[in-house]
Tab-separated table of C-alpha atoms in Angstrom:
chain	number	residue	atom	x	y	z
A	1	MET	CA	63.788	50.738	69.947
A	2	ASP	CA	65.478	49.178	72.928
A	3	LYS	CA	67.457	46.140	71.764
A	4	GLU	CA	69.063	45.656	75.183
A	5	ARG	CA	66.932	42.655	75.967
A	6	VAL	CA	67.241	41.282	79.487
A	7	GLN	CA	67.509	37.742	78.131
A	8	ALA	CA	70.669	38.756	76.252
A	9	ILE	CA	72.084	40.614	79.251
A	10	ALA	CA	71.454	37.566	81.449
A	11	SER	CA	73.305	35.288	78.997
A	12	ALA	CA	76.331	37.594	79.114
A	13	THR	CA	76.310	38.067	82.896
A	14	LYS	CA	77.914	35.769	85.451
A	15	ASP	CA	78.389	37.226	88.924
A	16	THR	CA	77.102	40.800	88.817
A	17	ILE	CA	74.304	42.768	87.214
A	18	PRO	CA	74.422	46.194	85.514
A	19	PRO	CA	73.773	49.041	87.985
A	20	GLU	CA	70.531	50.066	86.313
A	21	PHE	CA	68.963	46.798	87.524
A	22	ILE	CA	69.927	47.300	91.195
A	23	ARG	CA	66.883	48.544	93.085
A	24	PRO	CA	67.059	51.180	95.841
A	25	GLU	CA	67.611	49.590	99.256
A	26	ASN	CA	63.981	49.960	100.316
A	27	GLU	CA	62.923	47.884	97.283
A	28	GLN	CA	65.561	45.157	97.323
A	29	PRO	CA	63.980	41.721	97.805
A	30	GLY	CA	66.859	40.569	99.985
A	31	SER	CA	65.906	43.026	102.733
A	32	THR	CA	62.151	43.535	102.201
A	33	THR	CA	60.854	39.959	101.819
A	34	PHE	CA	59.310	38.462	104.964
A	35	HIS	CA	60.890	35.101	105.845
A	36	GLY	CA	58.900	34.023	108.911
A	37	TRP	CA	55.402	32.527	109.082
A	38	LEU	CA	53.553	33.369	105.872
A	39	PRO	CA	49.859	34.282	105.821
A	40	GLU	CA	48.577	32.532	102.726
A	41	VAL	CA	46.572	34.178	99.958
A	42	PRO	CA	43.100	32.565	99.983
A	43	VAL	CA	42.555	29.486	97.793
A	44	ILE	CA	38.959	29.204	96.539
A	45	ASP	CA	37.311	26.155	94.966
A	46	LEU	CA	35.232	27.392	92.015
A	47	SER	CA	33.296	24.118	91.866
A	48	ILE	CA	31.369	25.046	95.044
A	49	LEU	CA	27.676	24.616	94.210
A	50	ASP	CA	26.445	27.074	96.866
A	51	GLU	CA	26.713	30.390	94.981
A	52	GLY	CA	26.091	32.396	98.132
A	53	LYS	CA	29.078	30.748	99.803
A	54	LEU	CA	31.264	31.357	96.737
A	55	VAL	CA	30.243	35.024	96.658
A	56	GLU	CA	31.108	35.335	100.350
A	57	LEU	CA	34.568	33.780	99.884
A	58	ILE	CA	35.459	35.931	96.860
A	59	ASP	CA	34.019	39.079	98.458
A	60	ASN	CA	36.131	38.556	101.601
A	61	ALA	CA	39.289	37.831	99.614
A	62	SER	CA	38.726	40.875	97.377
A	63	CYS	CA	38.233	43.194	100.367
A	64	LYS	CA	41.098	41.908	102.529
A	65	TRP	CA	43.707	40.724	100.003
A	66	GLY	CA	42.850	41.954	96.497
A	67	MET	CA	44.191	38.598	95.319
A	68	PHE	CA	43.204	34.938	95.570
A	69	GLN	CA	43.889	31.647	93.846
A	70	VAL	CA	41.151	29.490	92.282
A	71	VAL	CA	41.162	25.728	91.788
A	72	ASN	CA	38.650	23.474	89.957
A	73	HIS	CA	38.142	26.376	87.573
A	74	GLY	CA	37.172	24.296	84.558
A	75	ILE	CA	40.156	24.995	82.298
A	76	PRO	CA	41.681	21.611	81.394
A	77	GLU	CA	45.188	20.968	82.666
A	78	ASP	CA	46.473	20.154	79.155
A	79	VAL	CA	45.199	23.499	77.811
A	80	ILE	CA	47.269	25.352	80.419
A	81	SER	CA	50.293	23.087	79.796
A	82	LYS	CA	50.187	23.789	76.071
A	83	LEU	CA	49.895	27.525	76.723
A	84	GLN	CA	53.027	27.358	78.889
A	85	LYS	CA	54.887	25.226	76.353
A	86	VAL	CA	54.398	27.518	73.334
A	87	GLY	CA	55.151	30.652	75.384
A	88	LYS	CA	58.412	29.188	76.637
A	89	GLU	CA	59.327	28.050	73.116
A	90	PHE	CA	58.828	31.557	71.737
A	91	PHE	CA	61.360	33.036	74.164
A	92	GLU	CA	63.849	30.293	73.298
A	93	LEU	CA	63.868	31.336	69.634
A	94	PRO	CA	66.909	33.152	68.170
A	95	GLN	CA	66.834	36.853	69.033
A	96	GLU	CA	66.276	37.981	65.431
A	97	GLU	CA	63.101	35.856	65.231
A	98	LYS	CA	61.677	37.434	68.368
A	99	GLU	CA	62.486	40.941	67.145
A	100	VAL	CA	60.084	40.439	64.208
A	101	TYR	CA	57.312	40.895	66.806
A	102	ALA	CA	58.871	43.891	68.575
A	103	LYS	CA	56.611	46.737	69.620
A	104	PRO	CA	56.902	49.423	66.891
A	105	PRO	CA	58.697	52.651	67.959
A	106	GLY	CA	56.221	55.272	69.121
A	107	ALA	CA	53.253	52.895	69.144
A	108	LYS	CA	50.432	53.855	71.509
A	109	SER	CA	49.507	50.229	72.133
A	110	VAL	CA	51.561	48.008	74.474
A	111	GLU	CA	51.244	45.096	72.038
A	112	GLY	CA	54.408	43.368	70.839
A	113	TYR	CA	57.680	41.951	72.091
A	114	GLY	CA	59.718	44.240	74.310
A	115	THR	CA	61.519	45.095	77.511
A	116	LYS	CA	60.526	48.563	78.661
A	117	LEU	CA	56.828	49.128	79.436
A	118	GLN	CA	56.432	52.303	81.464
A	119	LYS	CA	58.351	55.378	82.521
A	120	GLU	CA	61.374	54.229	84.509
A	121	VAL	CA	61.923	55.937	87.839
A	122	GLU	CA	65.562	57.102	88.221
A	123	GLY	CA	66.514	55.008	85.180
A	124	LYS	CA	66.009	51.727	87.032
A	125	LYS	CA	64.990	48.672	84.980
A	126	GLY	CA	63.131	45.437	85.605
A	127	TRP	CA	64.773	42.054	84.989
A	128	VAL	CA	62.156	40.925	82.456
A	129	ASP	CA	61.266	40.748	78.778
A	130	HIS	CA	57.664	40.437	77.642
A	131	LEU	CA	55.231	39.769	74.825
A	132	PHE	CA	51.788	41.413	74.707
A	133	HIS	CA	48.896	40.650	72.370
A	134	LYS	CA	45.101	40.696	72.587
A	135	ILE	CA	43.311	37.357	72.478
A	136	TRP	CA	39.672	38.559	72.652
A	137	PRO	CA	37.324	39.852	71.229
A	138	PRO	CA	38.084	38.956	67.600
A	139	SER	CA	37.579	42.585	66.539
A	140	ALA	CA	40.449	43.681	68.828
A	141	ILE	CA	43.001	41.055	67.748
A	142	ASN	CA	46.045	42.086	65.726
A	143	TYR	CA	47.728	38.889	64.531
A	144	GLN	CA	50.826	40.877	63.617
A	145	PHE	CA	51.923	40.315	67.228
A	146	TRP	CA	51.067	36.591	67.407
A	147	PRO	CA	54.211	34.499	66.815
A	148	LYS	CA	54.067	32.145	63.828
A	149	ASN	CA	56.727	30.053	65.484
A	150	PRO	CA	56.202	27.797	67.421
A	151	PRO	CA	53.667	26.481	64.861
A	152	HIS	CA	50.856	25.775	67.349
A	153	TYR	CA	51.073	29.176	69.078
A	154	ARG	CA	47.867	30.609	67.576
A	155	GLU	CA	45.620	27.620	68.070
A	156	THR	CA	46.900	27.135	71.640
A	157	ASN	CA	46.114	30.739	72.612
A	158	GLU	CA	42.727	30.620	70.903
A	159	GLU	CA	41.870	27.442	72.809
A	160	TYR	CA	42.919	29.017	76.108
A	161	ALA	CA	40.816	32.132	75.367
A	162	LYS	CA	37.791	29.949	74.648
A	163	HIS	CA	38.098	28.180	78.003
A	164	LEU	CA	38.816	31.433	79.856
A	165	HIS	CA	35.354	32.891	79.150
A	166	GLY	CA	33.701	30.751	81.806
A	167	VAL	CA	36.170	31.856	84.490
A	168	VAL	CA	35.841	35.511	83.527
A	169	ASP	CA	32.043	35.425	83.619
A	170	LYS	CA	32.012	33.671	86.998
A	171	MET	CA	34.505	36.155	88.472
A	172	LEU	CA	32.568	39.211	87.277
A	173	ARG	CA	29.237	37.744	88.397
A	174	THR	CA	30.434	36.903	91.913
A	175	LEU	CA	32.167	40.267	92.336
A	176	SER	CA	28.978	41.985	91.196
A	177	LEU	CA	26.826	40.034	93.653
A	178	GLY	CA	29.341	40.682	96.424
A	179	LEU	CA	28.737	44.410	95.935
A	180	GLY	CA	24.985	43.949	96.165
A	181	LEU	CA	24.534	44.562	92.426
A	182	GLU	CA	22.738	42.473	89.830
A	183	GLY	CA	24.781	39.550	88.512
A	184	ASP	CA	25.521	41.176	85.131
A	185	ASP	CA	26.111	44.750	86.355
A	186	MET	CA	29.879	44.398	86.782
A	187	LYS	CA	30.395	42.927	83.319
A	188	LYS	CA	28.348	45.714	81.725
A	189	ALA	CA	30.316	48.298	83.700
A	190	VAL	CA	33.670	47.098	82.300
A	191	GLY	CA	32.633	46.815	78.664
A	192	GLY	CA	30.212	43.901	78.310
A	193	ASP	CA	30.920	41.741	75.291
A	194	GLU	CA	33.623	44.200	74.197
A	195	LEU	CA	35.744	43.464	77.278
A	196	VAL	CA	39.350	43.076	76.056
A	197	TYR	CA	41.477	40.054	76.992
A	198	LEU	CA	45.109	41.236	76.840
A	199	MET	CA	47.652	38.415	77.112
A	200	LYS	CA	51.119	39.128	78.457
A	201	ILE	CA	53.977	36.697	78.783
A	202	ASN	CA	56.582	37.746	81.346
A	203	TYR	CA	59.985	36.124	80.857
A	204	TYR	CA	62.375	36.471	83.820
A	205	PRO	CA	65.786	34.895	83.006
A	206	PRO	CA	68.086	33.663	85.791
A	207	CYS	CA	69.678	36.606	87.646
A	208	PRO	CA	73.048	36.467	89.454
A	209	ARG	CA	71.829	38.871	92.182
A	210	PRO	CA	68.140	38.145	92.863
A	211	ASP	CA	68.549	39.869	96.245
A	212	LEU	CA	69.130	43.224	94.486
A	213	ALA	CA	66.864	43.106	91.400
A	214	LEU	CA	63.151	42.897	90.664
A	215	GLY	CA	61.412	41.448	87.625
A	216	VAL	CA	58.445	43.806	87.783
A	217	VAL	CA	58.401	46.588	90.383
A	218	ALA	CA	55.584	47.156	92.862
A	219	HIS	CA	52.347	48.025	91.087
A	220	SER	CA	48.641	47.393	90.867
A	221	ASP	CA	47.155	46.274	87.553
A	222	MET	CA	45.290	48.797	85.376
A	223	SER	CA	42.793	46.089	84.408
A	224	ALA	CA	39.388	45.258	85.863
A	225	ILE	CA	40.718	41.881	86.946
A	226	THR	CA	43.788	39.851	85.967
A	227	ILE	CA	43.863	36.075	85.599
A	228	LEU	CA	47.419	34.715	85.825
A	229	VAL	CA	49.036	31.376	85.077
A	230	PRO	CA	52.528	31.024	86.632
A	231	ASN	CA	55.201	28.419	86.101
A	232	ASP	CA	56.555	26.577	89.130
A	233	VAL	CA	59.354	29.056	89.920
A	234	GLN	CA	58.542	31.195	92.944
A	235	GLY	CA	58.391	34.932	92.232
A	236	LEU	CA	55.027	36.608	92.822
A	237	GLN	CA	54.888	38.702	96.011
A	238	ILE	CA	52.076	40.650	97.657
A	239	PHE	CA	52.459	43.694	99.936
A	240	GLN	CA	50.740	43.696	103.297
A	241	ALA	CA	49.935	46.517	105.718
A	242	ASP	CA	52.801	45.480	108.022
A	243	GLY	CA	55.233	46.853	105.453
A	244	TYR	CA	56.617	43.519	104.269
A	245	TRP	CA	56.390	41.559	101.048
A	246	TYR	CA	55.061	37.993	101.176
A	247	ASP	CA	55.607	35.184	98.684
A	248	VAL	CA	52.413	33.909	96.994
A	249	LYS	CA	52.638	30.119	97.224
A	250	TYR	CA	52.698	28.237	93.954
A	251	ILE	CA	49.764	25.784	93.589
A	252	PRO	CA	49.847	23.490	90.531
A	253	ASN	CA	47.039	24.205	88.045
A	254	ALA	CA	45.588	27.077	90.093
A	255	LEU	CA	44.805	30.431	88.518
A	256	ILE	CA	45.818	33.572	90.395
A	257	ILE	CA	43.177	36.330	90.378
A	258	HIS	CA	44.221	39.951	90.899
A	259	ILE	CA	41.703	42.692	91.598
A	260	GLY	CA	42.685	45.542	89.290
A	261	ASP	CA	42.288	49.304	89.404
A	262	GLN	CA	39.006	49.377	87.437
A	263	VAL	CA	37.191	47.057	89.879
A	264	GLU	CA	38.518	49.111	92.801
A	265	ILE	CA	37.110	52.209	91.097
A	266	LEU	CA	33.783	50.548	90.223
A	267	SER	CA	33.379	49.283	93.798
A	268	ASN	CA	34.162	52.820	95.064
A	269	GLY	CA	37.012	51.379	97.082
A	270	LYS	CA	35.378	48.329	98.681
A	271	TYR	CA	37.515	45.938	96.635
A	272	LYS	CA	41.233	46.659	96.710
A	273	ALA	CA	43.556	46.608	93.703
A	274	VAL	CA	46.412	44.492	94.972
A	275	LEU	CA	49.944	45.902	95.252
A	276	HIS	CA	52.287	43.199	93.998
A	277	ARG	CA	55.715	42.664	92.448
A	278	SER	CA	57.851	39.930	90.876
A	279	THR	CA	61.159	38.667	92.161
A	280	VAL	CA	63.696	36.687	90.137
A	281	ASN	CA	65.652	33.459	90.630
A	282	LYS	CA	69.393	32.821	90.544
A	283	GLU	CA	69.192	29.395	88.882
A	284	LYS	CA	65.862	29.166	87.064
A	285	THR	CA	63.787	31.047	84.507
A	286	ARG	CA	60.432	32.257	85.786
A	287	ILE	CA	57.597	32.764	83.298
A	288	SER	CA	54.048	33.962	83.892
A	289	TRP	CA	50.990	34.382	81.666
A	290	PRO	CA	48.665	37.100	82.982
A	291	VAL	CA	45.554	37.982	81.005
A	292	PHE	CA	44.364	41.507	81.771
A	293	LEU	CA	40.600	41.956	81.466
A	294	GLU	CA	40.275	45.559	80.326
A	295	PRO	CA	37.510	47.900	79.192
A	296	PRO	CA	37.683	49.080	75.542
A	297	PRO	CA	39.934	52.184	75.246
A	298	ASP	CA	37.117	54.759	74.932
A	299	PHE	CA	34.909	53.130	77.544
A	300	GLU	CA	34.321	55.269	80.637
A	301	VAL	CA	34.775	53.742	84.094
A	302	GLY	CA	33.862	55.316	87.419
A	303	PRO	CA	32.198	54.297	90.705
A	304	HIS	CA	29.059	52.314	89.881
A	305	PRO	CA	25.997	54.621	90.107
A	306	LYS	CA	24.169	52.096	92.352
A	307	LEU	CA	26.988	52.296	94.911
A	308	VAL	CA	27.211	56.077	95.407
A	309	ASN	CA	24.861	58.575	97.060
A	310	LYS	CA	25.003	61.554	99.425
A	311	GLU	CA	26.123	59.370	102.304
A	312	ASN	CA	28.632	57.474	100.155
A	313	PRO	CA	30.030	59.957	97.606
A	314	PRO	CA	32.291	58.829	94.749
A	315	ASN	CA	35.949	58.422	95.782
A	316	TYR	CA	37.265	58.206	92.203
A	317	LYS	CA	36.932	60.168	88.998
A	318	THR	CA	35.097	58.782	85.982
A	319	LYS	CA	37.329	58.707	82.918
A	320	LYS	CA	38.013	56.877	79.675
A	321	PHE	CA	40.119	53.776	80.169
A	322	CYS	CA	42.684	54.991	77.584
A	323	ASP	CA	43.181	58.212	79.569
A	324	TYR	CA	43.590	56.243	82.783
A	325	VAL	CA	46.271	54.045	81.170
A	326	TYR	CA	48.164	57.030	79.772
A	327	CYS	CA	48.299	58.740	83.147
A	328	LYS	CA	49.403	55.590	84.978
A	329	LEU	CA	52.132	54.591	82.539
A	330	ASN	CA	53.510	58.108	82.543
A	331	LYS	CA	53.265	58.519	86.331
A	332	ILE	CA	50.762	61.381	86.050
A	333	PRO	CA	48.482	61.807	89.130
A	334	GLN	CA	44.977	60.534	88.427
């Protein structure tokens, strides 16, 4: 088990960073981040009463950007604040307390506290520690990975999960309608009531050389969709066709929606899984709380049957979600 936690390395580092955290030149944020006029990721008001208009806005954002922010989403501000508070408090615990929740060696699941997630290319590492655990459905939850300290951690996450259902259902319904499907087709195609809500907390400590390091390297999410709560420290970036990376503007109390690989597959490529990465800050700790909406492990996902025919053949293979995850984490061509 890797005990070289980034939080500990950051505490012991002043002016430089270990070489394994220095990205190749073509990935370094200092030279690849665009600093001129920024095209802004769409911001969509979920309280719009005209469903057709809402479908149009989300459809356009999912085709062009693969990411958008939503406001007036119905999750109370204090619920999000409490989620952020207990997550931050967990990472401020003594190291030995956090290690109680470490991902077991050799475990197939990503659940638990850790640092390394996937196969590292050329031994390069991300400037981040994390905690994974499932928050829905009840049958999928393993409380072994839910911190007992801070004391309100469990009830806070359960309350957030309860409020998240409405956002999830609205997202899947509008995406489904945007594809010309029935309103419940998308949800059925990603697992229905067995859809897994996988919480991740990303903890990015201050980094002496944010121009050279990345928190999380460029990737698209394996999920169907991802719903992310950030803190107020800038760090999320999106890749555009012009070859540059653009900062995603922080908007208080907004949720950031990522189109994931499974929705790209289901839409047969109409909706784009967004390529994004995380930068780090020299002075401040950045934290984010993505929830990955994933099919159950043995659930098969492929282009939706209603969207393919002789004129529009399938562009993706149909496979079990667990097999998809294994290939992606181990950099095996899909």
